[in-house]
CSV table of C-alpha atoms in Angstrom, one decimal:
chain,number,residue,atom,x,y,z
Y,21,MET,CA,-0.2,0.0,-0.1
Y,22,MET,CA,1.3,3.1,-0.9
Y,23,ASN,CA,0.4,5.3,2.7
Y,24,LYS,CA,1.7,2.4,4.9
Y,25,ILE,CA,3.4,2.5,8.0
Y,26,ILE,CA,6.0,1.1,9.6
Y,27,GLY,CA,6.4,1.6,13.1
Y,28,THR,CA,9.6,0.2,14.5
Y,29,LEU,CA,9.9,-0.1,17.7
Y,30,HIS,CA,13.6,-0.9,20.0
Y,31,VAL,CA,13.5,-2.9,23.8
Y,32,MET,CA,15.9,-3.4,25.1
Y,33,TRP,CA,15.1,-6.1,29.1
Y,34,TYR,CA,15.2,-2.9,31.4
Y,35,GLU,CA,13.1,-0.9,30.1
Y,36,SER,CA,9.7,-3.9,29.3
Y,37,TYR,CA,8.1,-2.1,32.9
Y,38,MET,CA,6.9,0.8,30.5
Y,39,ILE,CA,5.7,-0.7,27.7
Y,40,ASN,CA,2.4,-1.3,27.7
Y,41,GLU,CA,1.4,3.1,28.4
Y,42,THR,CA,3.8,2.8,25.5
Y,43,LEU,CA,2.1,0.5,23.6
Y,44,ASP,CA,-1.6,1.6,25.1
Y,45,SER,CA,-0.8,5.0,23.0
Y,46,ILE,CA,0.5,3.4,19.2
Y,47,GLN,CA,-2.4,1.0,19.4
Y,48,ALA,CA,-5.0,4.5,20.4
Y,49,ALA,CA,-3.0,6.3,17.4
Y,50,ILE,CA,-3.3,3.7,15.0
Y,51,GLN,CA,-7.3,3.4,15.6
Y,52,ASN,CA,-7.6,6.3,15.0
Y,53,THR,CA,-6.5,6.4,11.0
Y,54,THR,CA,-8.0,3.6,8.0
Y,55,ASP,CA,-4.8,2.6,6.7
Y,56,ASP,CA,-2.1,0.4,7.2
Y,57,VAL,CA,0.0,0.3,10.3
Y,58,LYS,CA,2.8,-2.3,11.0
Y,59,LEU,CA,4.6,-2.8,13.9
Y,60,VAL,CA,8.2,-4.3,14.3
Y,61,ILE,CA,9.7,-4.8,17.0
Y,62,CYS,CA,12.9,-5.6,18.0
Y,63,LEU,CA,13.2,-7.1,21.6
Y,64,ASN,CA,16.9,-6.6,23.1
Y,65,SER,CA,18.3,-8.9,25.7
Y,66,GLN,CA,21.5,-8.3,25.7
Y,67,THR,CA,23.9,-7.8,28.7
Y,68,TYR,CA,26.9,-6.3,27.4
Y,69,ILE,CA,26.8,-3.1,29.2
Y,70,GLU,CA,23.9,-3.1,32.4
Y,71,GLN,CA,23.8,-6.3,33.8
Y,72,PRO,CA,20.9,-7.6,35.4
Y,73,ASP,CA,20.4,-7.1,39.4
Y,74,PRO,CA,19.5,-10.4,41.7
Y,75,GLY,CA,16.2,-11.3,40.8
Y,76,PHE,CA,16.1,-9.9,37.4
Y,77,GLU,CA,16.0,-12.6,34.4
Y,78,PRO,CA,16.4,-10.3,31.0
Y,79,ILE,CA,14.3,-12.1,27.9
Y,80,LYS,CA,11.8,-13.2,31.0
Y,81,MET,CA,11.6,-9.3,31.2
Y,82,PHE,CA,10.0,-9.5,28.2
Y,83,ASP,CA,6.9,-11.5,29.3
Y,84,GLU,CA,5.3,-7.3,30.7
Y,85,PHE,CA,4.0,-6.3,28.1
Y,86,LEU,CA,4.4,-9.4,25.0
Y,87,SER,CA,0.2,-10.7,25.9
Y,88,HIS,CA,-0.7,-7.1,24.4
Y,89,PRO,CA,-3.4,-6.9,21.9
Y,90,VAL,CA,-1.4,-4.4,19.5
Y,91,LEU,CA,1.8,-6.6,19.4
Y,92,ALA,CA,-0.7,-9.6,17.9
Y,93,ASN,CA,0.4,-8.8,14.2
Y,94,ALA,CA,3.7,-7.1,14.6
Y,95,THR,CA,6.9,-8.7,13.8
Y,96,ILE,CA,9.3,-9.8,16.5
Y,97,ILE,CA,13.1,-9.7,16.3
Y,98,HIS,CA,15.0,-10.8,19.0
Y,99,LYS,CA,18.0,-9.9,19.3
Y,100,THR,CA,20.5,-12.0,22.6
Y,101,ASP,CA,24.0,-12.6,23.8
Y,102,GLU,CA,24.3,-14.8,21.2
Y,103,ASP,CA,24.7,-11.8,18.6
Y,104,SER,CA,28.0,-9.2,18.2
Y,105,PHE,CA,26.6,-6.0,20.2
Y,106,TYR,CA,23.6,-3.9,18.3
Y,107,ASN,CA,22.0,-1.6,19.9
Y,108,ILE,CA,19.4,1.6,18.6
Y,109,GLY,CA,22.0,3.1,15.4
Y,110,ASP,CA,21.8,-1.1,14.4
Y,111,TRP,CA,18.1,-0.9,14.3
Y,112,ALA,CA,17.4,2.4,12.7
Y,113,ARG,CA,19.8,1.2,10.1
Y,114,GLU,CA,19.0,-2.3,9.3
Y,115,ILE,CA,15.6,-1.8,9.9
Y,116,TYR,CA,15.0,0.3,6.9
Y,117,GLY,CA,16.6,-1.4,4.7
Y,118,LEU,CA,14.4,-5.0,4.4
Y,119,ASP,CA,11.7,-4.1,1.6
Y,120,TYR,CA,8.5,-3.2,3.9
Y,121,ASP,CA,7.9,-0.6,0.7
Y,122,ALA,CA,6.7,2.0,3.7
Y,123,LYS,CA,5.4,6.0,2.7
Y,124,TYR,CA,7.2,6.6,5.8
Y,125,VAL,CA,9.7,4.1,8.8
Y,126,VAL,CA,9.1,6.0,12.1
Y,127,TRP,CA,11.2,5.3,14.8
Y,128,LEU,CA,9.0,5.0,17.3
Y,129,GLU,CA,10.4,5.4,21.2
Y,130,SER,CA,10.3,3.0,24.4
Y,131,ASP,CA,9.6,6.4,26.5
Y,132,CYS,CA,7.3,7.9,24.2
Y,133,LEU,CA,3.7,8.3,24.0
Y,134,VAL,CA,2.2,8.9,20.4
Y,135,PRO,CA,-0.8,11.9,19.3
Y,136,GLU,CA,-3.8,10.5,19.2
Y,137,ASP,CA,-3.9,11.6,15.9
Y,138,TYR,CA,-0.1,11.0,14.4
Y,139,PHE,CA,-0.2,7.7,11.9
Y,140,PHE,CA,-4.0,10.4,10.3
Y,141,LEU,CA,-1.5,13.6,9.7
Y,142,LEU,CA,1.2,11.1,8.5
Y,143,GLN,CA,-1.0,9.0,5.7
Y,144,HIS,CA,-1.7,12.6,4.4
Y,145,ILE,CA,1.5,14.4,3.6
Y,146,ASN,CA,2.5,14.6,0.6
Y,147,ILE,CA,6.0,15.7,0.2
Y,148,ASN,CA,7.6,13.9,-3.3
Y,149,LEU,CA,11.5,13.7,-2.6
Y,150,PRO,CA,13.1,11.8,0.1
Y,151,HIS,CA,13.2,13.6,3.8
Y,152,THR,CA,12.1,13.0,7.8
Y,153,ILE,CA,8.9,14.3,9.9
Y,154,SER,CA,9.6,14.7,12.9
Y,155,LEU,CA,7.3,15.8,16.2
Y,156,SER,CA,7.4,18.8,18.2
Y,157,ASN,CA,9.6,18.6,21.6
Y,158,ARG,CA,9.0,20.3,24.9
Y,159,LYS,CA,11.6,22.3,26.7
Y,160,MET,CA,14.8,21.3,25.3
Y,161,TRP,CA,18.1,21.5,27.4
Y,162,ASP,CA,19.8,24.3,25.3
Y,163,SER,CA,18.3,27.3,23.0
Y,164,THR,CA,19.5,24.8,19.7
Y,165,TRP,CA,17.1,23.5,19.7
Y,166,ASP,CA,14.1,26.0,20.4
Y,167,MET,CA,12.9,25.3,16.6
Y,168,VAL,CA,11.8,21.9,17.1
Y,169,GLU,CA,10.2,23.0,19.9
Y,170,HIS,CA,6.2,23.1,20.4
Y,171,GLU,CA,5.2,26.8,19.4
Y,172,TYR,CA,3.4,27.2,22.6
Y,173,ILE,CA,6.4,25.7,24.6
Y,174,GLN,CA,9.0,28.4,22.2
Y,175,PRO,CA,8.2,31.2,24.3
Y,176,ILE,CA,8.6,29.5,28.0
Y,177,PRO,CA,12.1,30.8,28.9
Y,178,ARG,CA,15.3,28.3,30.7
Y,179,THR,CA,15.4,29.6,34.2
Y,180,GLY,CA,17.1,27.1,35.6
Y,181,PRO,CA,21.0,25.9,36.6
Y,182,PRO,CA,23.1,26.7,34.0
Y,183,GLU,CA,23.7,23.1,34.1
Y,184,GLU,CA,20.2,21.8,33.8
Y,185,PRO,CA,18.9,25.1,31.8
Y,186,GLN,CA,15.1,23.8,31.7
Y,187,ARG,CA,14.6,22.3,34.7
Y,188,ASN,CA,12.7,24.7,36.3
Y,189,THR,CA,9.9,25.2,33.3
Y,190,PRO,CA,6.2,24.4,34.1
Y,191,LYS,CA,5.2,21.0,34.5
Y,192,PRO,CA,4.7,19.0,31.8
Y,193,TYR,CA,6.5,20.9,29.5
Y,194,GLY,CA,10.3,20.4,30.4
Y,195,VAL,CA,12.0,17.6,29.4
Y,196,GLY,CA,12.3,15.8,31.8
Y,197,ASP,CA,8.8,15.7,33.4
Y,198,TYR,CA,6.0,13.4,33.1
Y,199,ILE,CA,2.9,13.7,31.0
Y,200,ASN,CA,0.4,10.6,30.2
Y,201,GLN,CA,-1.4,10.5,27.6
Y,202,THR,CA,-4.9,12.4,28.5
Y,203,GLU,CA,-2.7,15.2,29.4
Y,204,LEU,CA,-0.8,15.1,26.1
Y,205,ASP,CA,-4.2,14.7,24.0
Y,206,ASP,CA,-5.5,17.6,25.6
Y,207,PHE,CA,-2.7,20.1,24.8
Y,208,ASN,CA,-3.0,18.7,21.4
Y,209,ARG,CA,-6.2,19.1,21.3
Y,210,GLN,CA,-5.9,23.2,21.4
Y,211,TYR,CA,-4.1,23.3,17.7
Y,212,GLU,CA,-4.4,23.1,14.2
Y,213,PRO,CA,-2.7,21.2,12.9
Y,214,LYS,CA,0.7,22.6,11.4
Y,215,LEU,CA,3.4,21.1,8.9
Y,216,ILE,CA,7.3,23.4,8.7
Y,217,GLU,CA,10.3,23.2,7.1
Y,218,LEU,CA,13.2,23.8,9.2
Y,219,PRO,CA,16.0,25.5,7.2
Y,220,TYR,CA,18.3,22.8,8.5
Y,221,PRO,CA,17.9,19.6,9.8
Y,222,LYS,CA,17.4,18.3,13.6
Y,223,ILE,CA,16.9,15.4,14.1
Y,224,ASP,CA,16.1,14.1,17.9
Y,225,GLY,CA,16.0,10.1,17.5
Y,226,CYS,CA,12.6,9.6,19.1
Y,227,MET,CA,9.3,9.4,16.7
Y,228,THR,CA,11.8,10.7,13.5
Y,229,ALA,CA,9.7,9.7,10.4
Y,230,VAL,CA,12.2,8.7,7.3
Y,231,SER,CA,10.0,8.9,4.6
Y,232,ARG,CA,9.8,6.5,1.0
Y,233,GLY,CA,13.4,6.6,-1.2
Y,234,PHE,CA,15.8,8.2,1.1
Y,235,PRO,CA,19.2,7.5,0.3
Y,236,TYR,CA,20.5,3.5,2.1
Y,237,PRO,CA,22.3,3.3,4.0
Y,238,PHE,CA,22.1,6.5,5.9
Y,239,MET,CA,23.8,5.1,9.1
Y,240,HIS,CA,27.7,3.7,9.0
Y,241,GLU,CA,27.7,0.1,10.3
Y,242,ASP,CA,29.6,1.8,13.6
Y,243,VAL,CA,26.9,4.0,14.6
Y,244,HIS,CA,25.6,1.5,17.3
Y,245,ILE,CA,24.8,4.0,20.6
Y,246,GLY,CA,25.7,7.5,22.1
Y,247,GLY,CA,25.0,9.7,18.8
Y,248,HIS,CA,22.6,7.8,15.9
Y,249,ASP,CA,21.0,10.5,15.7
Y,250,TYR,CA,23.6,13.3,15.4
Y,251,TYR,CA,24.6,10.6,12.6
Y,252,MET,CA,21.2,10.5,10.8
Y,253,GLU,CA,21.1,14.4,11.6
Y,254,CYS,CA,25.2,14.9,9.2
Y,255,PHE,CA,24.3,13.1,6.9
Y,256,MET,CA,21.1,15.1,6.4
Y,257,ARG,CA,22.7,18.2,6.2
Y,258,LYS,CA,25.5,17.0,4.2
Y,259,ASN,CA,23.4,15.7,0.9
Y,260,HIS,CA,20.8,18.7,1.6
Y,261,ILE,CA,17.6,16.4,3.1
Y,262,LYS,CA,15.3,18.7,3.4
Y,263,GLN,CA,13.5,17.8,7.6
Y,264,PHE,CA,9.8,18.8,8.1
Y,265,HIS,CA,8.5,18.9,11.6
Y,266,MET,CA,5.2,19.1,12.8
Y,267,SER,CA,5.1,22.8,14.7
Y,268,THR,CA,1.8,22.8,16.5
Y,269,ARG,CA,2.1,18.3,17.3
Y,270,LEU,CA,3.7,17.3,20.8
Y,271,LYS,CA,4.9,14.5,21.7
Y,272,GLY,CA,4.9,12.6,25.0
Y,273,HIS,CA,9.0,12.1,25.6
Y,274,ASN,CA,9.0,11.0,29.1
Y,275,CYS,CA,13.2,10.4,28.9
Y,276,ALA,CA,12.8,10.6,32.9
Y,277,HIS,CA,10.5,7.9,32.8
Y,278,PRO,CA,10.3,6.5,37.1
Y,279,LYS,CA,10.1,2.8,35.0
Y,280,LYS,CA,12.7,3.7,32.4
Y,281,ARG,CA,15.4,1.6,34.1
Y,282,ILE,CA,14.6,-1.1,36.1
Y,283,GLY,CA,16.1,-4.3,37.5
Y,284,THR,CA,19.7,-2.8,36.7
Y,285,SER,CA,21.3,-1.1,38.7
Y,286,THR,CA,24.6,-0.9,35.9
Y,287,PRO,CA,25.0,2.5,35.8
Y,288,ARG,CA,26.0,4.0,31.8
Y,289,GLY,CA,29.0,5.1,31.1
Y,290,GLY,CA,31.4,1.8,30.8
Y,291,VAL,CA,34.5,1.0,30.0
Y,292,LEU,CA,32.8,-0.9,27.1
Y,293,TYR,CA,29.2,2.2,26.7
Y,294,LYS,CA,32.5,3.7,26.3
Y,295,LYS,CA,33.9,2.4,23.6
Y,296,TYR,CA,31.0,2.2,21.2
Y,297,GLU,CA,30.4,6.3,22.4
Y,298,LYS,CA,33.7,6.8,20.8
Y,299,MET,CA,33.2,4.7,17.6
Y,300,CYS,CA,29.7,6.5,17.2
Y,301,SER,CA,31.3,9.5,17.3
Y,302,ASP,CA,34.4,9.1,15.4
Y,303,GLN,CA,32.0,8.6,12.2
Y,304,ILE,CA,30.1,11.0,12.8
Y,305,ASP,CA,34.1,13.2,12.5
Y,306,LYS,CA,34.5,11.8,8.8
Y,307,LEU,CA,31.0,12.4,8.2
Y,308,ILE,CA,31.5,16.0,8.5
Y,309,TYR,CA,35.0,16.3,7.9
Y,310,GLU,CA,35.5,14.0,4.5
């Protein structure tokens, strides 16, 4: 189908306790469109970076949400410690390369609620060139993100301390605040949909929709974790690819969700994480300077 949307979701095992909420959101958005939306989900139980706490078994933690009805017709892919290291960058790159012939491949996110009319709006956008579509953010960390914040939220000042200037944003409009589906939908219903063209790409990996015909591969095979979205942004700038933005549709990105990391007390930033992060940054440097 020409209007088919592929919703892709990469779930780490320790995120399992918040996923039912995300799947409820995706299901509601699917029900608000008559066209074909297909879900493709990666269940990642790898423990290369994060190790489980006593009493938690990664592969079994997915049982928290696998009975959700929206998954009945989903394609589910598993990655385990029997596979080489695999993470969100690999997923974003590889899933687009599969032959789905979709109008958009969407980077859904484990901690992000979807606007109720999101898929409906995507299926009624007609842009005949390779591009991405982004959703609006709440108050982000610094002014470089202003243009992808929601129109209502952009004028709100950052009054927090220098290291976290967004912190004092009125709830729930700060990047670290939790927003539920009712708050999200009530907020979005106040504004008519608006799509604008950005002067240059500013990519947030959460809820990026990649159009049909996008140059591929758009991400180097060494980009696993620690900056896949910035790599994509640099790729788009270098190749003069446009980003369009839903400036009046807020996404519910709960990046500080209280259930985001259940069952592991391993902090990110260890030796292996830094290794893969440097591999990504090295490829970004090559992309920019070569």
